Amino acid sequence: MFTGIVEEVGTIDTISRGANSAVLTIRAEKVLDGTKVGDSIAVNGVCLTVTSFDHERFTADVMHETLNRSALAQCKRKSPVNLERAMSANGRFGGHIVAGHVDATGQIAGRVEAPPEVLRYVVEKGSITIDGISLTVAAVTAHDFSVSMIPHTAEVTTLGSKKEGDIVNLETDIIGKYVEKLLHP
């Protein structure tokens, strides 16, 4: 589980595509502190398992399904990525509950355009994760939504450098999905 509070912006070092999966190597600093093989790190909101690491990078396997359904497919060498380690049991909960399981991608168009299957769970003043960043929804329409973002978030994440047309990972608040499932089994 993650909180959507990005710890650092790392950089894609390499992407090696194989027959069934790809291996990402990501340059990082903060998220490597205390990291072990098997730990989870959210990369632009996608939960990945650390398969190896050294003092300046880590690797993770990514299934083609994940690449195809997320904005990670758009990444290339030197692409900046938001990084967050899984929340520790004694950690502070600064954002909202984030699983690291991207629901879909959206597109920046002044606001964020998103598919109906995502927008059904987006509520004004609720939480949404964009590229792993926990944000508050400011407004929602049938086709898109806008978020509130303080200058600090824009400075310490990749979201401040996004431009119109960019594709982003979206994860809605998981609580709404559970409520719907309980009400309509």
PDB file of C-alpha atoms in Angstrom:
ATOM      1  CA  MET A   1       0.000   0.000   0.000  1.00  0.00           C
ATOM      2  CA  PHE A   2       1.137   3.520  -0.812  1.00  0.00           C
ATOM      3  CA  THR A   3      -0.016   7.005   0.156  1.00  0.00           C
ATOM      4  CA  GLY A   4       0.531   8.993  -3.021  1.00  0.00           C
ATOM      5  CA  ILE A   5       3.155  11.177  -1.357  1.00  0.00           C
ATOM      6  CA  VAL A   6       6.066  11.035  -3.805  1.00  0.00           C
ATOM      7  CA  GLU A   7       9.441  10.642  -2.113  1.00  0.00           C
ATOM      8  CA  GLU A   8      11.606  11.576  -5.073  1.00  0.00           C
ATOM      9  CA  VAL A   9      11.766  11.886  -8.824  1.00  0.00           C
ATOM     10  CA  GLY A  10      13.984   9.192 -10.312  1.00  0.00           C
ATOM     11  CA  THR A  11      15.086   8.613 -13.895  1.00  0.00           C
ATOM     12  CA  ILE A  12      14.616   5.656 -16.225  1.00  0.00           C
ATOM     13  CA  ASP A  13      18.092   4.314 -16.921  1.00  0.00           C
ATOM     14  CA  THR A  14      17.180   1.422 -19.231  1.00  0.00           C
ATOM     15  CA  ILE A  15      14.147  -0.443 -20.537  1.00  0.00           C
ATOM     16  CA  SER A  16      14.904  -3.947 -21.800  1.00  0.00           C
ATOM     17  CA  ARG A  17      11.893  -5.535 -23.501  1.00  0.00           C
ATOM     18  CA  GLY A  18      11.714  -9.322 -23.592  1.00  0.00           C
ATOM     19  CA  ALA A  19       9.184 -11.753 -25.068  1.00  0.00           C
ATOM     20  CA  ASN A  20       6.794 -11.674 -22.078  1.00  0.00           C
ATOM     21  CA  SER A  21       7.959  -8.773 -19.956  1.00  0.00           C
ATOM     22  CA  ALA A  22      10.348  -5.869 -19.694  1.00  0.00           C
ATOM     23  CA  VAL A  23      12.991  -4.940 -17.141  1.00  0.00           C
ATOM     24  CA  LEU A  24      13.175  -1.337 -15.995  1.00  0.00           C
ATOM     25  CA  THR A  25      16.307   0.046 -14.389  1.00  0.00           C
ATOM     26  CA  ILE A  26      15.636   3.264 -12.505  1.00  0.00           C
ATOM     27  CA  ARG A  27      18.143   5.700 -11.019  1.00  0.00           C
ATOM     28  CA  ALA A  28      17.139   6.791  -7.528  1.00  0.00           C
ATOM     29  CA  GLU A  29      18.507   7.821  -4.135  1.00  0.00           C
ATOM     30  CA  LYS A  30      15.976   8.201  -1.303  1.00  0.00           C
ATOM     31  CA  VAL A  31      13.834   5.160  -2.128  1.00  0.00           C
ATOM     32  CA  LEU A  32      16.910   2.914  -2.024  1.00  0.00           C
ATOM     33  CA  ASP A  33      17.449   3.624   1.683  1.00  0.00           C
ATOM     34  CA  GLY A  34      16.573   0.388   3.481  1.00  0.00           C
ATOM     35  CA  THR A  35      15.304  -1.258   0.297  1.00  0.00           C
ATOM     36  CA  LYS A  36      15.508  -5.035  -0.090  1.00  0.00           C
ATOM     37  CA  VAL A  37      14.896  -7.348  -3.030  1.00  0.00           C
ATOM     38  CA  GLY A  38      11.163  -8.061  -3.062  1.00  0.00           C
ATOM     39  CA  ASP A  39      10.134  -4.629  -1.758  1.00  0.00           C
ATOM     40  CA  SER A  40       7.489  -2.631  -3.596  1.00  0.00           C
ATOM     41  CA  ILE A  41       8.178   0.774  -5.111  1.00  0.00           C
ATOM     42  CA  ALA A  42       5.523   2.754  -6.971  1.00  0.00           C
ATOM     43  CA  VAL A  43       6.887   4.084 -10.272  1.00  0.00           C
ATOM     44  CA  ASN A  44       4.527   6.767 -11.609  1.00  0.00           C
ATOM     45  CA  GLY A  45       1.857   5.068  -9.540  1.00  0.00           C
ATOM     46  CA  VAL A  46       2.553   1.524 -10.756  1.00  0.00           C
ATOM     47  CA  CYS A  47       3.484  -0.912  -7.973  1.00  0.00           C
ATOM     48  CA  LEU A  48       6.678  -2.709  -9.028  1.00  0.00           C
ATOM     49  CA  THR A  49       8.759  -5.304  -7.188  1.00  0.00           C
ATOM     50  CA  VAL A  50      12.462  -4.619  -6.731  1.00  0.00           C
ATOM     51  CA  THR A  51      14.436  -7.494  -8.300  1.00  0.00           C
ATOM     52  CA  SER A  52      17.933  -6.051  -7.762  1.00  0.00           C
ATOM     53  CA  PHE A  53      19.529  -2.800  -6.665  1.00  0.00           C
ATOM     54  CA  ASP A  54      22.782  -1.044  -5.885  1.00  0.00           C
ATOM     55  CA  HIS A  55      23.575   2.318  -4.298  1.00  0.00           C
ATOM     56  CA  GLU A  56      22.182   4.360  -7.234  1.00  0.00           C
ATOM     57  CA  ARG A  57      19.572   2.282  -9.117  1.00  0.00           C
ATOM     58  CA  PHE A  58      17.077  -0.559  -8.881  1.00  0.00           C
ATOM     59  CA  THR A  59      15.516  -2.943 -11.369  1.00  0.00           C
ATOM     60  CA  ALA A  60      11.971  -4.258 -11.625  1.00  0.00           C
ATOM     61  CA  ASP A  61      10.183  -6.603 -13.996  1.00  0.00           C
ATOM     62  CA  VAL A  62       7.112  -5.225 -15.771  1.00  0.00           C
ATOM     63  CA  MET A  63       4.633  -7.403 -17.605  1.00  0.00           C
ATOM     64  CA  HIS A  64       3.696  -6.235 -21.113  1.00  0.00           C
ATOM     65  CA  GLU A  65       0.080  -6.027 -19.885  1.00  0.00           C
ATOM     66  CA  THR A  66       1.175  -3.395 -17.364  1.00  0.00           C
ATOM     67  CA  LEU A  67       3.177  -1.483 -19.956  1.00  0.00           C
ATOM     68  CA  ASN A  68       0.266  -1.545 -22.397  1.00  0.00           C
ATOM     69  CA  ARG A  69      -2.300  -0.380 -19.827  1.00  0.00           C
ATOM     70  CA  SER A  70      -0.218   2.336 -18.205  1.00  0.00           C
ATOM     71  CA  ALA A  71       1.720   5.425 -19.167  1.00  0.00           C
ATOM     72  CA  LEU A  72       4.939   3.491 -18.453  1.00  0.00           C
ATOM     73  CA  ALA A  73       4.759   2.464 -22.131  1.00  0.00           C
ATOM     74  CA  GLN A  74       5.501   6.128 -22.986  1.00  0.00           C
ATOM     75  CA  CYS A  75       8.677   6.180 -20.884  1.00  0.00           C
ATOM     76  CA  LYS A  76      12.081   6.018 -22.462  1.00  0.00           C
ATOM     77  CA  ARG A  77      15.675   6.381 -21.298  1.00  0.00           C
ATOM     78  CA  LYS A  78      16.115   9.473 -19.090  1.00  0.00           C
ATOM     79  CA  SER A  79      12.347   9.900 -18.524  1.00  0.00           C
ATOM     80  CA  PRO A  80      11.687  11.294 -15.038  1.00  0.00           C
ATOM     81  CA  VAL A  81       9.410   9.155 -12.847  1.00  0.00           C
ATOM     82  CA  ASN A  82       7.721   9.676  -9.472  1.00  0.00           C
ATOM     83  CA  LEU A  83       8.899   7.181  -6.844  1.00  0.00           C
ATOM     84  CA  GLU A  84       7.397   6.095  -3.532  1.00  0.00           C
ATOM     85  CA  ARG A  85       8.253   3.143  -1.299  1.00  0.00           C
ATOM     86  CA  ALA A  86       5.406   1.100   0.155  1.00  0.00           C
ATOM     87  CA  MET A  87       4.148   2.556   3.413  1.00  0.00           C
ATOM     88  CA  SER A  88       5.682   1.064   6.546  1.00  0.00           C
ATOM     89  CA  ALA A  89       3.401   0.002   9.383  1.00  0.00           C
ATOM     90  CA  ASN A  90       4.781   2.766  11.597  1.00  0.00           C
ATOM     91  CA  GLY A  91       4.704   5.423   8.863  1.00  0.00           C
ATOM     92  CA  ARG A  92       2.581   8.542   8.582  1.00  0.00           C
ATOM     93  CA  PHE A  93      -0.407   8.471   6.278  1.00  0.00           C
ATOM     94  CA  GLY A  94      -0.080  11.747   4.401  1.00  0.00           C
ATOM     95  CA  GLY A  95      -2.123  11.117   1.237  1.00  0.00           C
ATOM     96  CA  HIS A  96      -4.832   8.507   0.732  1.00  0.00           C
ATOM     97  CA  ILE A  97      -4.990   4.732   0.249  1.00  0.00           C
ATOM     98  CA  VAL A  98      -3.164   3.953  -2.999  1.00  0.00           C
ATOM     99  CA  ALA A  99      -2.811   0.365  -4.204  1.00  0.00           C
ATOM    100  CA  GLY A 100      -0.407   1.038  -7.053  1.00  0.00           C
ATOM    101  CA  HIS A 101      -2.824  -0.655  -9.475  1.00  0.00           C
ATOM    102  CA  VAL A 102      -3.504   1.811 -12.278  1.00  0.00           C
ATOM    103  CA  ASP A 103      -7.158   1.893 -13.367  1.00  0.00           C
ATOM    104  CA  ALA A 104      -6.516   3.553 -16.737  1.00  0.00           C
ATOM    105  CA  THR A 105      -4.617   6.344 -18.383  1.00  0.00           C
ATOM    106  CA  GLY A 106      -5.829   9.871 -18.928  1.00  0.00           C
ATOM    107  CA  GLN A 107      -4.667  12.728 -21.090  1.00  0.00           C
ATOM    108  CA  ILE A 108      -3.741  16.241 -20.027  1.00  0.00           C
ATOM    109  CA  ALA A 109      -5.911  18.733 -21.925  1.00  0.00           C
ATOM    110  CA  GLY A 110      -6.043  21.727 -19.628  1.00  0.00           C
ATOM    111  CA  ARG A 111      -7.976  19.337 -17.420  1.00  0.00           C
ATOM    112  CA  VAL A 112      -7.496  15.559 -17.300  1.00  0.00           C
ATOM    113  CA  GLU A 113      -9.561  13.625 -19.828  1.00  0.00           C
ATOM    114  CA  ALA A 114     -10.456  10.167 -18.545  1.00  0.00           C
ATOM    115  CA  PRO A 115     -12.599   7.213 -19.638  1.00  0.00           C
ATOM    116  CA  PRO A 116     -16.096   6.749 -18.143  1.00  0.00           C
ATOM    117  CA  GLU A 117     -15.012   3.663 -16.175  1.00  0.00           C
ATOM    118  CA  VAL A 118     -12.625   5.917 -14.223  1.00  0.00           C
ATOM    119  CA  LEU A 119     -14.827   8.998 -13.979  1.00  0.00           C
ATOM    120  CA  ARG A 120     -17.597   6.992 -12.277  1.00  0.00           C
ATOM    121  CA  TYR A 121     -15.336   6.866  -9.169  1.00  0.00           C
ATOM    122  CA  VAL A 122     -14.066  10.456  -9.335  1.00  0.00           C
ATOM    123  CA  VAL A 123     -15.897  12.780  -6.951  1.00  0.00           C
ATOM    124  CA  GLU A 124     -15.448  16.459  -6.233  1.00  0.00           C
ATOM    125  CA  LYS A 125     -13.284  16.960  -3.118  1.00  0.00           C
ATOM    126  CA  GLY A 126     -12.340  13.264  -3.261  1.00  0.00           C
ATOM    127  CA  SER A 127      -8.909  11.817  -3.918  1.00  0.00           C
ATOM    128  CA  ILE A 128      -7.319  10.637  -7.144  1.00  0.00           C
ATOM    129  CA  THR A 129      -3.827   9.478  -7.943  1.00  0.00           C
ATOM    130  CA  ILE A 130      -2.153  10.894 -11.061  1.00  0.00           C
ATOM    131  CA  ASP A 131       1.211   9.291 -11.862  1.00  0.00           C
ATOM    132  CA  GLY A 132       1.418   8.170  -8.236  1.00  0.00           C
ATOM    133  CA  ILE A 133       0.598  11.594  -6.761  1.00  0.00           C
ATOM    134  CA  SER A 134      -2.297  11.883  -4.310  1.00  0.00           C
ATOM    135  CA  LEU A 135      -4.387  14.889  -5.329  1.00  0.00           C
ATOM    136  CA  THR A 136      -7.740  16.424  -4.422  1.00  0.00           C
ATOM    137  CA  VAL A 137     -10.342  16.563  -7.165  1.00  0.00           C
ATOM    138  CA  ALA A 138     -11.540  20.141  -7.747  1.00  0.00           C
ATOM    139  CA  ALA A 139     -14.272  19.482 -10.338  1.00  0.00           C
ATOM    140  CA  VAL A 140     -15.663  16.632 -12.450  1.00  0.00           C
ATOM    141  CA  THR A 141     -17.606  16.534 -15.721  1.00  0.00           C
ATOM    142  CA  ALA A 142     -18.802  13.617 -17.860  1.00  0.00           C
ATOM    143  CA  HIS A 143     -15.503  13.690 -19.806  1.00  0.00           C
ATOM    144  CA  ASP A 144     -12.791  15.056 -17.543  1.00  0.00           C
ATOM    145  CA  PHE A 145     -11.774  16.369 -14.151  1.00  0.00           C
ATOM    146  CA  SER A 146      -9.479  18.964 -12.622  1.00  0.00           C
ATOM    147  CA  VAL A 147      -7.366  18.772  -9.490  1.00  0.00           C
ATOM    148  CA  SER A 148      -6.014  21.110  -6.863  1.00  0.00           C
ATOM    149  CA  MET A 149      -2.219  21.197  -6.838  1.00  0.00           C
ATOM    150  CA  ILE A 150      -0.070  23.325  -4.575  1.00  0.00           C
ATOM    151  CA  PRO A 151       3.192  24.769  -5.984  1.00  0.00           C
ATOM    152  CA  HIS A 152       5.275  22.431  -3.787  1.00  0.00           C
ATOM    153  CA  THR A 153       3.725  19.369  -5.449  1.00  0.00           C
ATOM    154  CA  ALA A 154       4.418  20.803  -8.903  1.00  0.00           C
ATOM    155  CA  GLU A 155       8.069  21.400  -7.915  1.00  0.00           C
ATOM    156  CA  VAL A 156       8.849  17.996  -6.342  1.00  0.00           C
ATOM    157  CA  THR A 157       7.007  15.698  -8.769  1.00  0.00           C
ATOM    158  CA  THR A 158       6.815  15.250 -12.524  1.00  0.00           C
ATOM    159  CA  LEU A 159       3.339  16.777 -12.692  1.00  0.00           C
ATOM    160  CA  GLY A 160       4.664  20.343 -12.807  1.00  0.00           C
ATOM    161  CA  SER A 161       6.395  19.624 -16.122  1.00  0.00           C
ATOM    162  CA  LYS A 162       3.457  17.884 -17.811  1.00  0.00           C
ATOM    163  CA  LYS A 163       2.042  19.536 -20.898  1.00  0.00           C
ATOM    164  CA  GLU A 164      -1.110  19.271 -22.943  1.00  0.00           C
ATOM    165  CA  GLY A 165      -1.328  15.905 -24.690  1.00  0.00           C
ATOM    166  CA  ASP A 166       0.757  14.006 -22.120  1.00  0.00           C
ATOM    167  CA  ILE A 167      -0.594  10.631 -20.977  1.00  0.00           C
ATOM    168  CA  VAL A 168      -0.780   9.992 -17.221  1.00  0.00           C
ATOM    169  CA  ASN A 169      -1.596   7.019 -14.984  1.00  0.00           C
ATOM    170  CA  LEU A 170      -4.862   7.266 -13.042  1.00  0.00           C
ATOM    171  CA  GLU A 171      -5.898   5.341  -9.930  1.00  0.00           C
ATOM    172  CA  THR A 172      -9.188   6.198  -8.282  1.00  0.00           C
ATOM    173  CA  ASP A 173      -9.867   5.963  -4.572  1.00  0.00           C
ATOM    174  CA  ILE A 174     -10.241   2.242  -3.827  1.00  0.00           C
ATOM    175  CA  ILE A 175     -12.910   2.804  -1.173  1.00  0.00           C
ATOM    176  CA  GLY A 176     -15.502   3.768  -3.815  1.00  0.00           C
ATOM    177  CA  LYS A 177     -14.842   0.536  -5.696  1.00  0.00           C
ATOM    178  CA  TYR A 178     -15.351  -1.542  -2.551  1.00  0.00           C
ATOM    179  CA  VAL A 179     -18.558   0.301  -1.661  1.00  0.00           C
ATOM    180  CA  GLU A 180     -19.935  -0.310  -5.157  1.00  0.00           C
ATOM    181  CA  LYS A 181     -19.043  -4.019  -4.956  1.00  0.00           C
ATOM    182  CA  LEU A 182     -20.768  -4.357  -1.574  1.00  0.00           C
ATOM    183  CA  LEU A 183     -23.906  -2.563  -2.774  1.00  0.00           C
ATOM    184  CA  HIS A 184     -24.065  -4.453  -6.095  1.00  0.00           C
ATOM    185  CA  PRO A 185     -22.516  -7.910  -5.536  1.00  0.00           C
TER     186      PRO A 185
END
